[in-house]
mmCIF file of N, CA and C and ligand atoms in Angstrom:
data_model
loop_
_atom_site.group_PDB
_atom_site.id
_atom_site.type_symbol
_atom_site.label_atom_id
_atom_site.label_comp_id
_atom_site.label_asym_id
_atom_site.label_seq_id
_atom_site.Cartn_x
_atom_site.Cartn_y
_atom_site.Cartn_z
ATOM 1 N N UNK A 138 58.455 133.575 -116.215
ATOM 2 C CA UNK A 138 58.498 134.271 -117.449
ATOM 3 C C UNK A 138 58.136 135.762 -117.208
ATOM 4 N N UNK A 139 58.849 136.673 -117.922
ATOM 5 C CA UNK A 139 58.563 138.105 -117.695
ATOM 6 C C UNK A 139 57.162 138.427 -118.184
ATOM 7 N N UNK A 140 56.508 139.414 -117.549
ATOM 8 C CA UNK A 140 55.201 139.779 -117.842
ATOM 9 C C UNK A 140 55.021 140.163 -119.319
ATOM 10 N N UNK A 141 56.042 140.895 -119.874
ATOM 11 C CA UNK A 141 55.917 141.228 -121.334
ATOM 12 C C UNK A 141 55.804 140.024 -122.224
ATOM 13 N N UNK A 142 56.533 139.007 -121.897
ATOM 14 C CA UNK A 142 56.523 137.783 -122.712
ATOM 15 C C UNK A 142 55.162 137.052 -122.597
ATOM 16 N N UNK A 143 54.656 136.981 -121.320
ATOM 17 C CA UNK A 143 53.408 136.339 -121.103
ATOM 18 C C UNK A 143 52.299 137.084 -121.847
ATOM 19 N N UNK A 144 52.342 138.434 -121.769
ATOM 20 C CA UNK A 144 51.375 139.239 -122.430
ATOM 21 C C UNK A 144 51.346 139.023 -123.929
ATOM 22 N N UNK A 145 52.607 138.817 -124.508
ATOM 23 C CA UNK A 145 52.821 138.597 -125.944
ATOM 24 C C UNK A 145 52.193 137.293 -126.296
ATOM 25 N N UNK A 146 52.433 136.248 -125.485
ATOM 26 C CA UNK A 146 51.836 134.948 -125.765
ATOM 27 C C UNK A 146 50.303 135.027 -125.765
ATOM 28 N N UNK A 147 49.737 135.695 -124.712
ATOM 29 C CA UNK A 147 48.300 135.778 -124.657
ATOM 30 C C UNK A 147 47.716 136.500 -125.879
ATOM 31 N N UNK A 148 48.495 137.563 -126.392
ATOM 32 C CA UNK A 148 47.978 138.292 -127.514
ATOM 33 C C UNK A 148 48.067 137.511 -128.803
ATOM 34 N N UNK A 149 49.146 136.685 -128.863
ATOM 35 C CA UNK A 149 49.344 135.891 -130.082
ATOM 36 C C UNK A 149 48.402 134.715 -130.168
ATOM 37 N N UNK A 150 47.976 134.234 -129.005
ATOM 38 C CA UNK A 150 47.183 133.001 -128.948
ATOM 39 C C UNK A 150 45.939 133.249 -128.076
ATOM 40 N N UNK A 151 45.161 134.260 -128.377
ATOM 41 C CA UNK A 151 44.057 134.681 -127.510
ATOM 42 C C UNK A 151 43.062 133.659 -127.186
ATOM 43 N N UNK A 152 42.745 132.649 -128.160
ATOM 44 C CA UNK A 152 41.739 131.643 -127.795
ATOM 45 C C UNK A 152 42.260 130.597 -126.890
ATOM 46 N N UNK A 153 43.586 130.377 -126.839
ATOM 47 C CA UNK A 153 44.164 129.424 -125.922
ATOM 48 C C UNK A 153 44.503 130.113 -124.591
ATOM 49 N N UNK A 154 44.962 131.286 -124.636
ATOM 50 C CA UNK A 154 45.660 131.829 -123.446
ATOM 51 C C UNK A 154 45.022 133.148 -122.917
ATOM 52 N N UNK A 155 44.045 133.704 -123.531
ATOM 53 C CA UNK A 155 43.515 135.012 -123.226
ATOM 54 C C UNK A 155 43.919 135.940 -124.354
ATOM 55 N N UNK A 156 43.774 137.233 -124.245
ATOM 56 C CA UNK A 156 43.465 137.987 -123.047
ATOM 57 C C UNK A 156 41.946 138.178 -122.789
ATOM 58 N N UNK A 157 41.131 137.561 -123.563
ATOM 59 C CA UNK A 157 39.699 137.708 -123.396
ATOM 60 C C UNK A 157 39.251 136.980 -122.155
ATOM 61 N N UNK A 158 38.125 137.428 -121.520
ATOM 62 C CA UNK A 158 37.666 136.849 -120.349
ATOM 63 C C UNK A 158 38.230 137.405 -119.080
ATOM 64 N N UNK A 159 37.686 136.982 -118.008
ATOM 65 C CA UNK A 159 38.147 137.445 -116.697
ATOM 66 C C UNK A 159 39.571 136.913 -116.501
ATOM 67 N N UNK A 160 40.420 137.734 -115.843
ATOM 68 C CA UNK A 160 41.732 137.261 -115.531
ATOM 69 C C UNK A 160 41.809 135.866 -114.863
ATOM 70 N N UNK A 161 40.846 135.600 -114.037
ATOM 71 C CA UNK A 161 40.840 134.330 -113.260
ATOM 72 C C UNK A 161 40.667 133.144 -114.250
ATOM 73 N N UNK A 162 40.084 133.395 -115.406
ATOM 74 C CA UNK A 162 39.884 132.232 -116.300
ATOM 75 C C UNK A 162 41.121 132.006 -117.288
ATOM 76 N N UNK A 163 42.102 132.956 -117.194
ATOM 77 C CA UNK A 163 43.192 132.713 -118.063
ATOM 78 C C UNK A 163 44.161 131.683 -117.449
ATOM 79 N N UNK A 164 44.656 130.778 -118.226
ATOM 80 C CA UNK A 164 45.638 129.814 -117.690
ATOM 81 C C UNK A 164 46.845 130.453 -117.128
ATOM 82 N N UNK A 165 47.384 130.043 -116.039
ATOM 83 C CA UNK A 165 48.610 130.569 -115.497
ATOM 84 C C UNK A 165 49.856 130.075 -116.387
ATOM 85 N N UNK A 166 50.804 130.935 -116.563
ATOM 86 C CA UNK A 166 52.017 130.596 -117.330
ATOM 87 C C UNK A 166 53.201 130.820 -116.365
ATOM 88 N N UNK A 167 53.735 129.695 -115.827
ATOM 89 C CA UNK A 167 54.741 129.881 -114.760
ATOM 90 C C UNK A 167 55.973 129.013 -115.262
ATOM 91 N N UNK A 168 56.831 129.642 -116.099
ATOM 92 C CA UNK A 168 58.100 128.972 -116.460
ATOM 93 C C UNK A 168 58.987 130.107 -116.877
ATOM 94 N N UNK A 169 60.270 129.720 -117.239
ATOM 95 C CA UNK A 169 61.247 130.724 -117.535
ATOM 96 C C UNK A 169 61.142 131.313 -118.976
ATOM 97 N N UNK A 170 61.779 132.401 -119.246
ATOM 98 C CA UNK A 170 61.845 133.107 -120.497
ATOM 99 C C UNK A 170 62.258 132.267 -121.650
ATOM 100 N N UNK A 171 63.212 131.312 -121.325
ATOM 101 C CA UNK A 171 63.814 130.463 -122.339
ATOM 102 C C UNK A 171 62.905 129.584 -123.112
ATOM 103 N N UNK A 172 61.742 129.361 -122.601
ATOM 104 C CA UNK A 172 60.726 128.454 -123.213
ATOM 105 C C UNK A 172 59.686 129.239 -124.046
ATOM 106 N N UNK A 173 59.928 130.557 -124.172
ATOM 107 C CA UNK A 173 58.928 131.361 -124.961
ATOM 108 C C UNK A 173 58.676 130.802 -126.307
ATOM 109 N N UNK A 174 59.786 130.559 -127.062
ATOM 110 C CA UNK A 174 59.607 130.054 -128.440
ATOM 111 C C UNK A 174 58.895 128.717 -128.549
ATOM 112 N N UNK A 175 59.280 127.807 -127.615
ATOM 113 C CA UNK A 175 58.599 126.542 -127.562
ATOM 114 C C UNK A 175 57.141 126.723 -127.381
ATOM 115 N N UNK A 176 56.731 127.571 -126.430
ATOM 116 C CA UNK A 176 55.286 127.764 -126.189
ATOM 117 C C UNK A 176 54.571 128.482 -127.327
ATOM 118 N N UNK A 177 55.293 129.414 -127.880
ATOM 119 C CA UNK A 177 54.696 130.139 -129.028
ATOM 120 C C UNK A 177 54.441 129.165 -130.157
ATOM 121 N N UNK A 178 55.435 128.318 -130.480
ATOM 122 C CA UNK A 178 55.206 127.326 -131.601
ATOM 123 C C UNK A 178 54.199 126.312 -131.214
ATOM 124 N N UNK A 179 54.145 125.849 -129.999
ATOM 125 C CA UNK A 179 53.237 124.810 -129.545
ATOM 126 C C UNK A 179 51.844 125.285 -129.654
ATOM 127 N N UNK A 180 51.583 126.529 -129.097
ATOM 128 C CA UNK A 180 50.239 127.104 -129.156
ATOM 129 C C UNK A 180 49.756 127.311 -130.594
ATOM 130 N N UNK A 181 50.695 127.701 -131.385
ATOM 131 C CA UNK A 181 50.259 127.946 -132.813
ATOM 132 C C UNK A 181 49.902 126.613 -133.487
ATOM 133 N N UNK A 182 50.643 125.564 -133.191
ATOM 134 C CA UNK A 182 50.326 124.211 -133.743
ATOM 135 C C UNK A 182 49.044 123.693 -133.216
ATOM 136 N N UNK A 183 48.847 123.785 -131.953
ATOM 137 C CA UNK A 183 47.624 123.276 -131.287
ATOM 138 C C UNK A 183 46.429 124.058 -131.819
ATOM 139 N N UNK A 184 46.527 125.404 -131.900
ATOM 140 C CA UNK A 184 45.387 126.180 -132.375
ATOM 141 C C UNK A 184 45.124 125.790 -133.880
ATOM 142 N N UNK A 185 46.142 125.632 -134.659
ATOM 143 C CA UNK A 185 45.980 125.280 -136.141
ATOM 144 C C UNK A 185 45.266 123.901 -136.271
ATOM 145 N N UNK A 186 45.732 122.952 -135.398
ATOM 146 C CA UNK A 186 45.116 121.584 -135.448
ATOM 147 C C UNK A 186 43.637 121.645 -135.059
ATOM 148 N N UNK A 187 43.309 122.428 -134.012
ATOM 149 C CA UNK A 187 41.916 122.542 -133.589
ATOM 150 C C UNK A 187 41.092 123.186 -134.638
ATOM 151 N N UNK A 188 41.606 124.237 -135.218
ATOM 152 C CA UNK A 188 40.905 124.987 -136.222
ATOM 153 C C UNK A 188 40.581 124.053 -137.403
ATOM 154 N N UNK A 189 41.541 123.289 -137.793
ATOM 155 C CA UNK A 189 41.372 122.436 -138.985
ATOM 156 C C UNK A 189 40.238 121.430 -138.778
ATOM 157 N N UNK A 190 40.017 121.020 -137.508
ATOM 158 C CA UNK A 190 38.942 120.071 -137.199
ATOM 159 C C UNK A 190 37.702 120.791 -136.761
ATOM 160 N N UNK A 191 37.730 122.084 -136.677
ATOM 161 C CA UNK A 191 36.560 122.805 -136.141
ATOM 162 C C UNK A 191 36.317 122.564 -134.728
ATOM 163 N N UNK A 192 37.415 122.226 -133.974
ATOM 164 C CA UNK A 192 37.305 121.905 -132.575
ATOM 165 C C UNK A 192 37.366 123.225 -131.724
ATOM 166 N N UNK A 193 36.269 123.597 -131.120
ATOM 167 C CA UNK A 193 36.219 124.815 -130.321
ATOM 168 C C UNK A 193 36.465 124.567 -128.853
ATOM 169 N N UNK A 194 36.687 123.281 -128.515
ATOM 170 C CA UNK A 194 36.606 122.898 -127.094
ATOM 171 C C UNK A 194 38.037 122.771 -126.511
ATOM 172 N N UNK A 195 39.094 123.122 -127.205
ATOM 173 C CA UNK A 195 40.421 123.078 -126.613
ATOM 174 C C UNK A 195 40.545 124.123 -125.537
ATOM 175 N N UNK A 196 41.019 123.689 -124.338
ATOM 176 C CA UNK A 196 41.144 124.699 -123.294
ATOM 177 C C UNK A 196 42.455 124.342 -122.580
ATOM 178 N N UNK A 197 43.259 125.393 -122.466
ATOM 179 C CA UNK A 197 44.556 125.283 -121.699
ATOM 180 C C UNK A 197 44.258 125.596 -120.281
ATOM 181 N N UNK A 198 44.660 124.693 -119.342
ATOM 182 C CA UNK A 198 44.416 124.794 -117.953
ATOM 183 C C UNK A 198 45.581 125.529 -117.272
ATOM 184 N N UNK A 199 46.794 125.074 -117.581
ATOM 185 C CA UNK A 199 47.936 125.554 -116.814
ATOM 186 C C UNK A 199 49.182 125.220 -117.577
ATOM 187 N N UNK A 200 50.163 126.195 -117.559
ATOM 188 C CA UNK A 200 51.440 126.002 -118.145
ATOM 189 C C UNK A 200 52.481 126.222 -117.049
ATOM 190 N N UNK A 201 53.362 125.228 -116.817
ATOM 191 C CA UNK A 201 54.313 125.386 -115.715
ATOM 192 C C UNK A 201 55.617 124.536 -115.986
ATOM 193 N N UNK A 202 56.567 124.648 -115.125
ATOM 194 C CA UNK A 202 57.771 123.934 -115.178
ATOM 195 C C UNK A 202 57.777 122.972 -114.021
ATOM 196 N N UNK A 203 58.075 121.683 -114.297
ATOM 197 C CA UNK A 203 58.126 120.738 -113.217
ATOM 198 C C UNK A 203 59.294 119.704 -113.456
ATOM 199 N N UNK A 204 60.183 119.573 -112.509
ATOM 200 C CA UNK A 204 61.298 118.700 -112.668
ATOM 201 C C UNK A 204 62.154 119.022 -113.955
ATOM 202 N N UNK A 205 62.245 120.316 -114.241
ATOM 203 C CA UNK A 205 63.019 120.645 -115.430
ATOM 204 C C UNK A 205 62.301 120.485 -116.743
ATOM 205 N N UNK A 206 61.018 120.165 -116.734
ATOM 206 C CA UNK A 206 60.268 119.906 -117.946
ATOM 207 C C UNK A 206 59.020 120.817 -118.045
ATOM 208 N N UNK A 207 58.761 121.196 -119.251
ATOM 209 C CA UNK A 207 57.541 121.977 -119.485
ATOM 210 C C UNK A 207 56.298 121.058 -119.190
ATOM 211 N N UNK A 208 55.297 121.594 -118.578
ATOM 212 C CA UNK A 208 54.006 120.878 -118.374
ATOM 213 C C UNK A 208 52.917 121.742 -118.975
ATOM 214 N N UNK A 209 52.284 121.255 -120.061
ATOM 215 C CA UNK A 209 51.292 121.949 -120.783
ATOM 216 C C UNK A 209 49.933 121.223 -120.580
ATOM 217 N N UNK A 210 49.209 121.670 -119.603
ATOM 218 C CA UNK A 210 47.939 120.974 -119.167
ATOM 219 C C UNK A 210 46.831 121.621 -120.029
ATOM 220 N N UNK A 211 46.185 120.728 -120.824
ATOM 221 C CA UNK A 211 45.152 121.191 -121.677
ATOM 222 C C UNK A 211 44.058 120.072 -121.827
ATOM 223 N N UNK A 212 42.807 120.573 -122.099
ATOM 224 C CA UNK A 212 41.700 119.657 -122.332
ATOM 225 C C UNK A 212 41.232 119.726 -123.767
ATOM 226 N N UNK A 213 40.682 118.688 -124.222
ATOM 227 C CA UNK A 213 40.011 118.679 -125.515
ATOM 228 C C UNK A 213 41.011 118.522 -126.667
ATOM 229 N N UNK A 214 42.247 118.059 -126.387
ATOM 230 C CA UNK A 214 43.155 117.866 -127.464
ATOM 231 C C UNK A 214 42.919 116.475 -128.234
ATOM 232 N N UNK A 215 43.186 116.538 -129.484
ATOM 233 C CA UNK A 215 43.163 115.285 -130.266
ATOM 234 C C UNK A 215 44.516 114.544 -130.057
ATOM 235 N N UNK A 216 44.532 113.241 -130.446
ATOM 236 C CA UNK A 216 45.856 112.513 -130.322
ATOM 237 C C UNK A 216 46.974 113.270 -131.042
ATOM 238 N N UNK A 217 46.664 113.914 -132.176
ATOM 239 C CA UNK A 217 47.766 114.621 -132.941
ATOM 240 C C UNK A 217 48.292 115.793 -132.037
ATOM 241 N N UNK A 218 47.356 116.450 -131.417
ATOM 242 C CA UNK A 218 47.810 117.611 -130.623
ATOM 243 C C UNK A 218 48.491 117.178 -129.335
ATOM 244 N N UNK A 219 48.017 116.013 -128.787
ATOM 245 C CA UNK A 219 48.708 115.417 -127.637
ATOM 246 C C UNK A 219 50.161 115.095 -128.017
ATOM 247 N N UNK A 220 50.348 114.671 -129.222
ATOM 248 C CA UNK A 220 51.724 114.317 -129.683
ATOM 249 C C UNK A 220 52.599 115.597 -129.790
ATOM 250 N N UNK A 221 51.946 116.707 -130.243
ATOM 251 C CA UNK A 221 52.664 117.910 -130.383
ATOM 252 C C UNK A 221 53.114 118.457 -128.923
ATOM 253 N N UNK A 222 52.223 118.309 -127.976
ATOM 254 C CA UNK A 222 52.537 118.684 -126.602
ATOM 255 C C UNK A 222 53.697 117.817 -126.150
ATOM 256 N N UNK A 223 53.644 116.506 -126.348
ATOM 257 C CA UNK A 223 54.717 115.638 -125.929
ATOM 258 C C UNK A 223 56.069 116.029 -126.571
ATOM 259 N N UNK A 224 55.982 116.459 -127.791
ATOM 260 C CA UNK A 224 57.239 116.896 -128.473
ATOM 261 C C UNK A 224 57.817 118.141 -127.827
ATOM 262 N N UNK A 225 56.881 119.081 -127.539
ATOM 263 C CA UNK A 225 57.373 120.338 -126.900
ATOM 264 C C UNK A 225 57.924 120.084 -125.525
ATOM 265 N N UNK A 226 57.270 119.167 -124.825
ATOM 266 C CA UNK A 226 57.744 118.857 -123.448
ATOM 267 C C UNK A 226 59.088 118.199 -123.505
ATOM 268 N N UNK A 227 59.328 117.280 -124.455
ATOM 269 C CA UNK A 227 60.556 116.623 -124.647
ATOM 270 C C UNK A 227 61.658 117.615 -124.995
ATOM 271 N N UNK A 228 61.350 118.524 -125.929
ATOM 272 C CA UNK A 228 62.347 119.581 -126.279
ATOM 273 C C UNK A 228 62.668 120.493 -125.043
ATOM 274 N N UNK A 229 61.675 120.728 -124.197
ATOM 275 C CA UNK A 229 61.975 121.536 -123.076
ATOM 276 C C UNK A 229 63.002 120.942 -122.137
ATOM 277 N N UNK A 230 63.034 119.735 -122.139
ATOM 278 C CA UNK A 230 64.094 118.989 -121.253
ATOM 279 C C UNK A 230 65.476 119.121 -121.829
ATOM 280 N N UNK A 231 65.604 119.704 -123.035
ATOM 281 C CA UNK A 231 66.912 119.964 -123.652
ATOM 282 C C UNK A 231 67.136 121.426 -123.957
ATOM 283 N N UNK A 232 66.270 122.304 -123.426
ATOM 284 C CA UNK A 232 66.345 123.665 -123.684
ATOM 285 C C UNK A 232 66.420 124.488 -122.392
ATOM 286 N N UNK A 233 67.383 125.338 -122.295
ATOM 287 C CA UNK A 233 67.588 126.114 -121.063
ATOM 288 C C UNK A 233 66.374 126.985 -120.771
ATOM 289 N N UNK A 234 65.861 126.766 -119.608
ATOM 290 C CA UNK A 234 64.597 127.486 -119.250
ATOM 291 C C UNK A 234 64.836 128.960 -119.075
ATOM 292 N N UNK A 235 66.039 129.340 -118.846
ATOM 293 C CA UNK A 235 66.397 130.765 -118.594
ATOM 294 C C UNK A 235 66.667 131.490 -119.882
ATOM 295 N N UNK A 236 67.350 130.878 -120.877
ATOM 296 C CA UNK A 236 67.789 131.688 -122.073
ATOM 297 C C UNK A 236 67.481 131.011 -123.404
ATOM 298 N N UNK A 237 66.970 129.773 -123.423
ATOM 299 C CA UNK A 237 66.632 129.107 -124.645
ATOM 300 C C UNK A 237 67.748 128.350 -125.299
ATOM 301 N N UNK A 238 68.969 128.411 -124.846
ATOM 302 C CA UNK A 238 70.084 127.716 -125.430
ATOM 303 C C UNK A 238 69.998 126.233 -125.096
ATOM 304 N N UNK A 239 70.666 125.369 -125.912
ATOM 305 C CA UNK A 239 70.698 123.936 -125.565
ATOM 306 C C UNK A 239 71.116 123.739 -124.111
ATOM 307 N N UNK A 240 70.365 122.849 -123.402
ATOM 308 C CA UNK A 240 70.566 122.687 -121.984
ATOM 309 C C UNK A 240 70.344 121.284 -121.578
ATOM 310 N N UNK A 241 70.574 120.992 -120.340
ATOM 311 C CA UNK A 241 70.355 119.663 -119.756
ATOM 312 C C UNK A 241 69.884 119.854 -118.222
ATOM 313 N N UNK A 242 69.499 118.777 -117.654
ATOM 314 C CA UNK A 242 68.972 118.853 -116.373
ATOM 315 C C UNK A 242 70.106 119.082 -115.332
ATOM 316 N N UNK A 243 69.819 120.056 -114.509
ATOM 317 C CA UNK A 243 70.835 120.413 -113.494
ATOM 318 C C UNK A 243 70.086 120.658 -112.230
ATOM 319 N N UNK A 244 70.810 120.466 -111.100
ATOM 320 C CA UNK A 244 70.264 120.794 -109.756
ATOM 321 C C UNK A 244 70.572 122.269 -109.493
ATOM 322 N N UNK A 245 69.548 122.941 -108.921
ATOM 323 C CA UNK A 245 69.768 124.411 -108.543
ATOM 324 C C UNK A 245 68.930 124.642 -107.364
ATOM 325 N N UNK A 246 69.556 125.031 -106.239
ATOM 326 C CA UNK A 246 68.764 125.415 -105.055
ATOM 327 C C UNK A 246 67.881 124.288 -104.593
ATOM 328 N N UNK A 247 68.327 123.022 -104.793
ATOM 329 C CA UNK A 247 67.504 121.904 -104.398
ATOM 330 C C UNK A 247 66.462 121.556 -105.350
ATOM 331 N N UNK A 248 66.335 122.222 -106.506
ATOM 332 C CA UNK A 248 65.306 121.897 -107.484
ATOM 333 C C UNK A 248 66.064 121.412 -108.731
ATOM 334 N N UNK A 249 65.313 120.657 -109.532
ATOM 335 C CA UNK A 249 65.892 120.257 -110.840
ATOM 336 C C UNK A 249 65.383 121.198 -111.893
ATOM 337 N N UNK A 250 66.367 121.760 -112.646
ATOM 338 C CA UNK A 250 65.985 122.702 -113.768
ATOM 339 C C UNK A 250 66.764 122.301 -114.947
ATOM 340 N N UNK A 251 66.236 122.654 -116.093
ATOM 341 C CA UNK A 251 66.938 122.469 -117.337
ATOM 342 C C UNK A 251 67.670 123.758 -117.697
ATOM 343 N N UNK A 252 68.972 123.768 -117.709
ATOM 344 C CA UNK A 252 69.806 124.949 -117.882
ATOM 345 C C UNK A 252 70.950 124.719 -118.870
ATOM 346 N N UNK A 253 71.491 125.714 -119.405
ATOM 347 C CA UNK A 253 72.665 125.602 -120.341
ATOM 348 C C UNK A 253 73.935 125.689 -119.423
ATOM 349 N N UNK A 254 75.030 125.360 -120.023
ATOM 350 C CA UNK A 254 76.325 125.369 -119.295
ATOM 351 C C UNK A 254 77.125 126.630 -119.554
ATOM 352 N N UNK A 255 76.739 127.468 -120.529
ATOM 353 C CA UNK A 255 77.576 128.572 -120.941
ATOM 354 C C UNK A 255 77.189 129.916 -120.295
ATOM 355 N N UNK A 256 76.359 129.818 -119.209
ATOM 356 C CA UNK A 256 76.002 131.052 -118.538
ATOM 357 C C UNK A 256 75.989 130.764 -117.020
ATOM 358 N N UNK A 257 77.077 131.115 -116.320
ATOM 359 C CA UNK A 257 77.112 130.849 -114.939
ATOM 360 C C UNK A 257 76.100 131.647 -114.159
ATOM 361 N N UNK A 258 75.541 132.664 -114.769
ATOM 362 C CA UNK A 258 74.585 133.513 -114.108
ATOM 363 C C UNK A 258 73.318 132.660 -113.754
ATOM 364 N N UNK A 259 73.089 131.540 -114.395
ATOM 365 C CA UNK A 259 71.959 130.769 -114.136
ATOM 366 C C UNK A 259 72.008 129.981 -112.817
ATOM 367 N N UNK A 260 73.282 129.644 -112.560
ATOM 368 C CA UNK A 260 73.459 128.662 -111.475
ATOM 369 C C UNK A 260 73.906 129.326 -110.174
HETATM 370 ZN ZN1 LIG B 1030 70.985 129.501 -120.473
#
């Protein structure tokens, strides 16, 4: 993901993603630009759920792409927030990681990625 988008996510969701604290304590965000909206919505929902319960202990460890799917590693989530993460991860498997269009699993350079079909620049 481009640095501008990562910075925007951190600014929009400072308690989950930074920018407070030492850089080393910020969770890494390693996935494509196409999942920005998924992550933005997921972080908003998780933070709202935690706030509603007064839960201050939610901590995001790492955000990455694995086998074409979003992996949102976090601690302190309630079952409801776990379900939100599962939903976002399932949607990521149908969302082009590069551009956010509807996509499906495709092989690329020996890796499995979720990509759309209407942009040959991805493959
Ligand atoms: Zn695409």
